[in-house]
PDB file of C-alpha atoms in Angstrom:
ATOM      1  CA  MET N   1      27.218 -21.662  -8.185  1.00 36.00           C
ATOM      2  CA  PRO N   2      23.804 -22.288  -9.846  1.00 39.00           C
ATOM      3  CA  THR N   3      22.941 -20.297 -12.918  1.00 41.00           C
ATOM      4  CA  ASP N   4      20.915 -17.138 -12.091  1.00 43.00           C
ATOM      5  CA  THR N   5      19.535 -15.442 -15.175  1.00 43.00           C
ATOM      6  CA  GLY N   6      17.206 -13.061 -13.361  1.00 51.00           C
ATOM      7  CA  GLY N   7      18.495 -11.784 -10.048  1.00 84.00           C
ATOM      8  CA  ARG N   8      16.590 -11.223  -6.821  1.00 87.00           C
ATOM      9  CA  GLU N   9      14.437  -8.317  -8.032  1.00 89.00           C
ATOM     10  CA  ALA N  10      13.374 -10.164 -11.183  1.00 90.00           C
ATOM     11  CA  ILE N  11      12.440 -13.185  -9.060  1.00 93.00           C
ATOM     12  CA  LEU N  12      10.341 -10.991  -6.769  1.00 92.00           C
ATOM     13  CA  ASP N  13       8.543  -9.338  -9.705  1.00 90.00           C
ATOM     14  CA  THR N  14       7.731 -12.679 -11.314  1.00 93.00           C
ATOM     15  CA  SER N  15       6.738 -14.285  -8.018  1.00 92.00           C
ATOM     16  CA  ALA N  16       4.427 -11.391  -7.148  1.00 87.00           C
ATOM     17  CA  LYS N  17       2.511 -11.900 -10.390  1.00 88.00           C
ATOM     18  CA  LEU N  18       2.209 -15.642  -9.876  1.00 90.00           C
ATOM     19  CA  PHE N  19       1.145 -15.396  -6.222  1.00 87.00           C
ATOM     20  CA  SER N  20      -1.366 -12.669  -7.093  1.00 80.00           C
ATOM     21  CA  GLN N  21      -2.874 -14.681  -9.953  1.00 84.00           C
ATOM     22  CA  GLN N  22      -2.848 -18.168  -8.450  1.00 86.00           C
ATOM     23  CA  GLY N  23      -2.558 -17.689  -4.698  1.00 84.00           C
ATOM     24  CA  TYR N  24       0.044 -19.021  -2.316  1.00 85.00           C
ATOM     25  CA  ASN N  25      -1.160 -22.630  -2.491  1.00 87.00           C
ATOM     26  CA  GLY N  26      -1.449 -22.569  -6.275  1.00 90.00           C
ATOM     27  CA  VAL N  27       2.213 -21.777  -6.924  1.00 91.00           C
ATOM     28  CA  SER N  28       5.222 -24.030  -6.384  1.00 93.00           C
ATOM     29  CA  ILE N  29       8.914 -23.258  -6.282  1.00 94.00           C
ATOM     30  CA  ARG N  30       9.209 -25.178  -9.561  1.00 94.00           C
ATOM     31  CA  ASP N  31       6.562 -22.911 -11.151  1.00 95.00           C
ATOM     32  CA  ILE N  32       8.425 -19.799 -10.076  1.00 94.00           C
ATOM     33  CA  ALA N  33      11.822 -21.127 -11.150  1.00 94.00           C
ATOM     34  CA  GLN N  34      10.482 -22.036 -14.599  1.00 94.00           C
ATOM     35  CA  ALA N  35       8.806 -18.630 -14.987  1.00 94.00           C
ATOM     36  CA  CYS N  36      12.112 -16.978 -14.067  1.00 92.00           C
ATOM     37  CA  GLY N  37      14.076 -19.159 -16.492  1.00 92.00           C
ATOM     38  CA  MET N  38      16.245 -20.723 -13.806  1.00 92.00           C
ATOM     39  CA  THR N  39      16.693 -23.959 -11.912  1.00 92.00           C
ATOM     40  CA  ASN N  40      15.197 -24.694  -8.504  1.00 92.00           C
ATOM     41  CA  ALA N  41      18.718 -24.673  -7.096  1.00 92.00           C
ATOM     42  CA  ALA N  42      19.317 -21.169  -8.431  1.00 91.00           C
ATOM     43  CA  LEU N  43      16.111 -19.977  -6.791  1.00 92.00           C
ATOM     44  CA  TYR N  44      17.101 -21.572  -3.487  1.00 91.00           C
ATOM     45  CA  TYR N  45      20.356 -19.613  -3.662  1.00 91.00           C
ATOM     46  CA  HIS N  46      18.255 -16.470  -3.016  1.00 92.00           C
ATOM     47  CA  PHE N  47      15.439 -17.857  -0.833  1.00 92.00           C
ATOM     48  CA  LYS N  48      15.524 -20.820   1.547  1.00 90.00           C
ATOM     49  CA  ASN N  49      11.924 -21.940   0.905  1.00 90.00           C
ATOM     50  CA  LYS N  50       8.545 -20.822  -0.466  1.00 90.00           C
ATOM     51  CA  ASP N  51       7.528 -19.104   2.781  1.00 87.00           C
ATOM     52  CA  ASP N  52      10.741 -17.088   2.738  1.00 89.00           C
ATOM     53  CA  LEU N  53      10.130 -16.094  -0.881  1.00 91.00           C
ATOM     54  CA  PHE N  54       6.486 -15.186  -0.262  1.00 88.00           C
ATOM     55  CA  LEU N  55       7.328 -12.932   2.692  1.00 87.00           C
ATOM     56  CA  ALA N  56      10.058 -11.296   0.612  1.00 89.00           C
ATOM     57  CA  VAL N  57       7.474 -10.615  -2.117  1.00 88.00           C
ATOM     58  CA  VAL N  58       5.093  -9.011   0.398  1.00 84.00           C
ATOM     59  CA  GLN N  59       7.926  -6.905   1.812  1.00 84.00           C
ATOM     60  CA  TYR N  60       9.026  -5.884  -1.688  1.00 86.00           C
ATOM     61  CA  ASN N  61       5.460  -4.925  -2.616  1.00 82.00           C
ATOM     62  CA  ASN N  62       5.127  -2.951   0.603  1.00 82.00           C
ATOM     63  CA  GLU N  63       8.368  -1.057  -0.033  1.00 84.00           C
ATOM     64  CA  GLN N  64       7.277  -0.135  -3.559  1.00 82.00           C
ATOM     65  CA  ILE N  65       3.975   1.263  -2.299  1.00 82.00           C
ATOM     66  CA  ALA N  66       5.717   3.170   0.518  1.00 84.00           C
ATOM     67  CA  ALA N  67       8.106   4.726  -2.018  1.00 86.00           C
ATOM     68  CA  LEU N  68       5.192   5.865  -4.188  1.00 84.00           C
ATOM     69  CA  LEU N  69       3.421   7.457  -1.215  1.00 84.00           C
ATOM     70  CA  ASN N  70       6.545   9.171   0.102  1.00 85.00           C
ATOM     71  CA  GLU N  71       7.323  10.512  -3.365  1.00 86.00           C
ATOM     72  CA  ALA N  72       4.005  12.361  -3.336  1.00 83.00           C
ATOM     73  CA  LEU N  73       5.242  14.487  -0.422  1.00 83.00           C
ATOM     74  CA  SER N  74       8.729  15.115  -1.780  1.00 83.00           C
ATOM     75  CA  LEU N  75       7.683  17.658  -4.414  1.00 81.00           C
ATOM     76  CA  GLY N  76       6.819  20.542  -2.089  1.00 78.00           C
ATOM     77  CA  GLY N  77       3.815  22.849  -2.170  1.00 82.00           C
ATOM     78  CA  ASP N  78       1.143  24.097   0.205  1.00 88.00           C
ATOM     79  CA  LEU N  79      -1.074  21.881   2.358  1.00 91.00           C
ATOM     80  CA  ARG N  80      -3.935  21.581  -0.133  1.00 93.00           C
ATOM     81  CA  THR N  81      -1.562  20.744  -2.975  1.00 93.00           C
ATOM     82  CA  ASN N  82       0.293  18.133  -0.940  1.00 92.00           C
ATOM     83  CA  LEU N  83      -2.924  16.643   0.390  1.00 93.00           C
ATOM     84  CA  THR N  84      -4.416  16.438  -3.103  1.00 94.00           C
ATOM     85  CA  ARG N  85      -1.268  14.804  -4.423  1.00 93.00           C
ATOM     86  CA  LEU N  86      -1.120  12.322  -1.539  1.00 91.00           C
ATOM     87  CA  VAL N  87      -4.802  11.338  -1.787  1.00 91.00           C
ATOM     88  CA  THR N  88      -4.425  10.917  -5.551  1.00 91.00           C
ATOM     89  CA  ARG N  89      -1.441   8.622  -5.044  1.00 89.00           C
ATOM     90  CA  TYR N  90      -3.295   6.587  -2.419  1.00 85.00           C
ATOM     91  CA  ALA N  91      -6.215   6.251  -4.823  1.00 83.00           C
ATOM     92  CA  GLU N  92      -3.867   5.023  -7.545  1.00 82.00           C
ATOM     93  CA  VAL N  93      -2.302   2.467  -5.241  1.00 79.00           C
ATOM     94  CA  MET N  94      -5.497   1.253  -3.618  1.00 72.00           C
ATOM     95  CA  GLY N  95      -7.835   1.445  -6.581  1.00 64.00           C
ATOM     96  CA  GLY N  96      -5.712   0.028  -9.377  1.00 57.00           C
ATOM     97  CA  GLN N  97      -3.935  -3.180 -10.273  1.00 50.00           C
ATOM     98  CA  GLN N  98      -1.594  -2.804  -7.307  1.00 54.00           C
ATOM     99  CA  ARG N  99      -4.604  -3.063  -5.001  1.00 54.00           C
ATOM    100  CA  GLN N 100      -5.566  -6.439  -6.435  1.00 52.00           C
ATOM    101  CA  SER N 101      -2.019  -7.709  -6.076  1.00 55.00           C
ATOM    102  CA  PHE N 102      -1.681  -6.297  -2.564  1.00 60.00           C
ATOM    103  CA  GLN N 103      -5.010  -7.760  -1.441  1.00 63.00           C
ATOM    104  CA  ALA N 104      -4.101 -11.197  -2.794  1.00 63.00           C
ATOM    105  CA  LEU N 105      -0.754 -11.168  -0.994  1.00 64.00           C
ATOM    106  CA  TRP N 106      -2.376  -9.891   2.201  1.00 66.00           C
ATOM    107  CA  ARG N 107      -5.000 -12.653   2.079  1.00 71.00           C
ATOM    108  CA  ASP N 108      -2.441 -15.405   1.654  1.00 72.00           C
ATOM    109  CA  MET N 109      -0.247 -14.282   4.544  1.00 70.00           C
ATOM    110  CA  SER N 110      -2.534 -16.359   6.788  1.00 68.00           C
ATOM    111  CA  HIS N 111      -0.958 -19.471   5.251  1.00 68.00           C
ATOM    112  CA  ILE N 112       2.465 -18.555   6.594  1.00 70.00           C
ATOM    113  CA  GLY N 113       3.364 -19.866  10.038  1.00 66.00           C
ATOM    114  CA  ASP N 114       6.271 -17.510  10.542  1.00 65.00           C
ATOM    115  CA  ALA N 115       7.000 -15.042  13.340  1.00 69.00           C
ATOM    116  CA  ARG N 116       7.902 -12.445  10.698  1.00 74.00           C
ATOM    117  CA  VAL N 117       4.263 -12.139   9.607  1.00 75.00           C
ATOM    118  CA  GLY N 118       3.217 -10.056  12.615  1.00 74.00           C
ATOM    119  CA  LYS N 119       6.133  -7.666  12.198  1.00 78.00           C
ATOM    120  CA  LEU N 120       5.406  -7.356   8.495  1.00 77.00           C
ATOM    121  CA  PHE N 121       1.754  -6.512   9.169  1.00 76.00           C
ATOM    122  CA  GLY N 122       2.898  -3.752  11.516  1.00 78.00           C
ATOM    123  CA  ALA N 123       5.384  -2.389   8.997  1.00 78.00           C
ATOM    124  CA  MET N 124       2.755  -2.376   6.245  1.00 78.00           C
ATOM    125  CA  ARG N 125       0.300  -0.411   8.368  1.00 80.00           C
ATOM    126  CA  ALA N 126       3.012   2.039   9.437  1.00 83.00           C
ATOM    127  CA  ASN N 127       4.064   2.630   5.829  1.00 81.00           C
ATOM    128  CA  PHE N 128       0.483   3.434   4.872  1.00 83.00           C
ATOM    129  CA  MET N 129      -0.109   5.792   7.794  1.00 88.00           C
ATOM    130  CA  ARG N 130       3.277   7.513   8.049  1.00 90.00           C
ATOM    131  CA  PRO N 131       2.951   9.938   5.070  1.00 91.00           C
ATOM    132  CA  ILE N 132      -0.500  11.074   6.230  1.00 92.00           C
ATOM    133  CA  LEU N 133       0.676  11.601   9.796  1.00 93.00           C
ATOM    134  CA  GLN N 134       3.783  13.478   8.659  1.00 92.00           C
ATOM    135  CA  LEU N 135       1.704  15.781   6.485  1.00 92.00           C
ATOM    136  CA  ILE N 136      -0.748  16.563   9.287  1.00 94.00           C
ATOM    137  CA  GLU N 137       1.971  17.110  11.886  1.00 94.00           C
ATOM    138  CA  ALA N 138       3.832  19.473   9.557  1.00 92.00           C
ATOM    139  CA  ALA N 139       0.604  21.355   8.838  1.00 92.00           C
ATOM    140  CA  GLN N 140      -0.083  21.693  12.577  1.00 94.00           C
ATOM    141  CA  THR N 141       3.411  23.091  13.105  1.00 94.00           C
ATOM    142  CA  ASN N 142       2.763  25.622  10.332  1.00 90.00           C
ATOM    143  CA  GLY N 143      -0.633  26.567  11.749  1.00 91.00           C
ATOM    144  CA  GLU N 144      -2.505  25.179   8.723  1.00 91.00           C
ATOM    145  CA  VAL N 145      -4.335  22.477  10.692  1.00 90.00           C
ATOM    146  CA  ALA N 146      -5.936  22.897  14.094  1.00 90.00           C
ATOM    147  CA  ALA N 147      -4.137  21.594  17.149  1.00 92.00           C
ATOM    148  CA  GLY N 148      -5.326  18.187  18.267  1.00 93.00           C
ATOM    149  CA  ASP N 149      -4.590  14.491  18.047  1.00 96.00           C
ATOM    150  CA  ALA N 150      -2.624  14.197  14.799  1.00 95.00           C
ATOM    151  CA  ARG N 151      -2.853  10.403  14.853  1.00 94.00           C
ATOM    152  CA  LEU N 152      -6.641  10.566  15.080  1.00 95.00           C
ATOM    153  CA  TYR N 153      -6.763  13.066  12.218  1.00 95.00           C
ATOM    154  CA  ALA N 154      -4.530  10.732  10.186  1.00 94.00           C
ATOM    155  CA  ARG N 155      -6.797   7.752  10.906  1.00 93.00           C
ATOM    156  CA  LEU N 156      -9.875   9.738   9.876  1.00 93.00           C
ATOM    157  CA  LEU N 157      -8.258  10.862   6.632  1.00 93.00           C
ATOM    158  CA  HIS N 158      -7.114   7.319   5.925  1.00 90.00           C
ATOM    159  CA  GLY N 159     -10.673   6.129   6.521  1.00 90.00           C
ATOM    160  CA  MET N 160     -11.999   8.663   4.018  1.00 91.00           C
ATOM    161  CA  ILE N 161      -9.514   7.434   1.427  1.00 88.00           C
ATOM    162  CA  ILE N 162     -10.511   3.812   2.055  1.00 84.00           C
ATOM    163  CA  ALA N 163     -14.185   4.729   1.644  1.00 85.00           C
ATOM    164  CA  LEU N 164     -13.437   6.527  -1.620  1.00 84.00           C
ATOM    165  CA  THR N 165     -11.412   3.702  -3.150  1.00 79.00           C
ATOM    166  CA  HIS N 166     -13.359   0.641  -1.967  1.00 73.00           C
ATOM    167  CA  GLU N 167     -16.785   1.391  -3.412  1.00 63.00           C
ATOM    168  CA  GLY N 168     -18.069  -1.246  -5.819  1.00 56.00           C
ATOM    169  CA  LYS N 169     -17.788  -5.011  -6.142  1.00 52.00           C
ATOM    170  CA  PRO N 170     -14.823  -6.815  -4.520  1.00 50.00           C
ATOM    171  CA  GLY N 171     -11.923  -7.302  -6.912  1.00 49.00           C
ATOM    172  CA  ARG N 172     -13.132  -4.621  -9.325  1.00 52.00           C
ATOM    173  CA  GLN N 173     -10.758  -1.750  -9.952  1.00 52.00           C
ATOM    174  CA  THR N 174     -12.156   1.546  -8.696  1.00 64.00           C
ATOM    175  CA  LYS N 175     -11.328   4.616 -10.726  1.00 78.00           C
ATOM    176  CA  VAL N 176     -11.205   7.744  -8.573  1.00 85.00           C
ATOM    177  CA  THR N 177     -11.644  11.004 -10.445  1.00 90.00           C
ATOM    178  CA  PRO N 178      -9.770  14.255  -9.738  1.00 92.00           C
ATOM    179  CA  GLU N 179     -13.130  15.815  -8.829  1.00 94.00           C
ATOM    180  CA  GLU N 180     -13.679  13.174  -6.154  1.00 93.00           C
ATOM    181  CA  VAL N 181     -10.202  13.776  -4.768  1.00 93.00           C
ATOM    182  CA  ASP N 182     -10.949  17.514  -4.618  1.00 95.00           C
ATOM    183  CA  VAL N 183     -14.179  16.852  -2.705  1.00 94.00           C
ATOM    184  CA  LEU N 184     -12.388  14.607  -0.205  1.00 94.00           C
ATOM    185  CA  VAL N 185      -9.682  17.221   0.390  1.00 94.00           C
ATOM    186  CA  LYS N 186     -12.270  19.992   0.750  1.00 94.00           C
ATOM    187  CA  VAL N 187     -14.341  17.969   3.231  1.00 94.00           C
ATOM    188  CA  PHE N 188     -11.282  17.064   5.283  1.00 93.00           C
ATOM    189  CA  LEU N 189      -9.983  20.626   5.435  1.00 92.00           C
ATOM    190  CA  GLU N 190     -13.252  22.562   5.576  1.00 90.00           C
ATOM    191  CA  GLY N 191     -16.080  20.191   6.514  1.00 88.00           C
ATOM    192  CA  ILE N 192     -19.454  20.126   4.799  1.00 80.00           C
ATOM    193  CA  GLY N 193     -21.433  22.543   6.968  1.00 79.00           C
ATOM    194  CA  THR N 194     -22.970  25.562   5.266  1.00 67.00           C
ATOM    195  CA  ARG N 195     -22.176  27.902   8.145  1.00 60.00           C
ATOM    196  CA  GLN N 196     -20.152  28.175  11.338  1.00 54.00           C
ATOM    197  CA  LEU N 197     -22.262  27.346  14.359  1.00 51.00           C
ATOM    198  CA  THR N 198     -22.022  29.917  17.132  1.00 53.00           C
ATOM    199  CA  GLY N 199     -23.183  29.264  20.644  1.00 51.00           C
ATOM    200  CA  LYS N 200     -25.798  26.623  21.412  1.00 50.00           C
ATOM    201  CA  GLY N 201     -28.581  28.034  19.247  1.00 47.00           C
TER     202      GLY N 201
END
């Protein structure tokens, strides 16, 4: 068996950095093998070709982000606390270094002519939306959020998070402050009106 000094996870970590920095077309199997300190044959023991490795990197990245988001809801607390924690975690994921890496991998998926790409896109979107939807559905069950289309509410909240984390020049990391997170949560839960409208007047 070929020598493997890194293991699958180490290969994925190293490959993610290389793909993010140089793009899919700028990285070869030889480059990745050398960066991992192994032979091409050892790399092919884990992945059948570069497309297979790239899709595994995207899946690995997606699973890491999903774990971070799900962790934010595992600590308990009331709706406002959970929502603040979840928005903060989204902001960390989407506004920091992980965002750059994720965007680079997402961009380069168009180079892959593989049926798995469509399924992976769907899984990535589901992993981003699932924690928000779960939080809203639980809050509706508890009477903390008004009855209505939970999926629509989740999409609207997700849109607010995107707007908060994508301001500024492309590729630049966006630092979201706790005060901005508090404003987003307040607007989502309470709106921005100064009074309750009654009747038509």
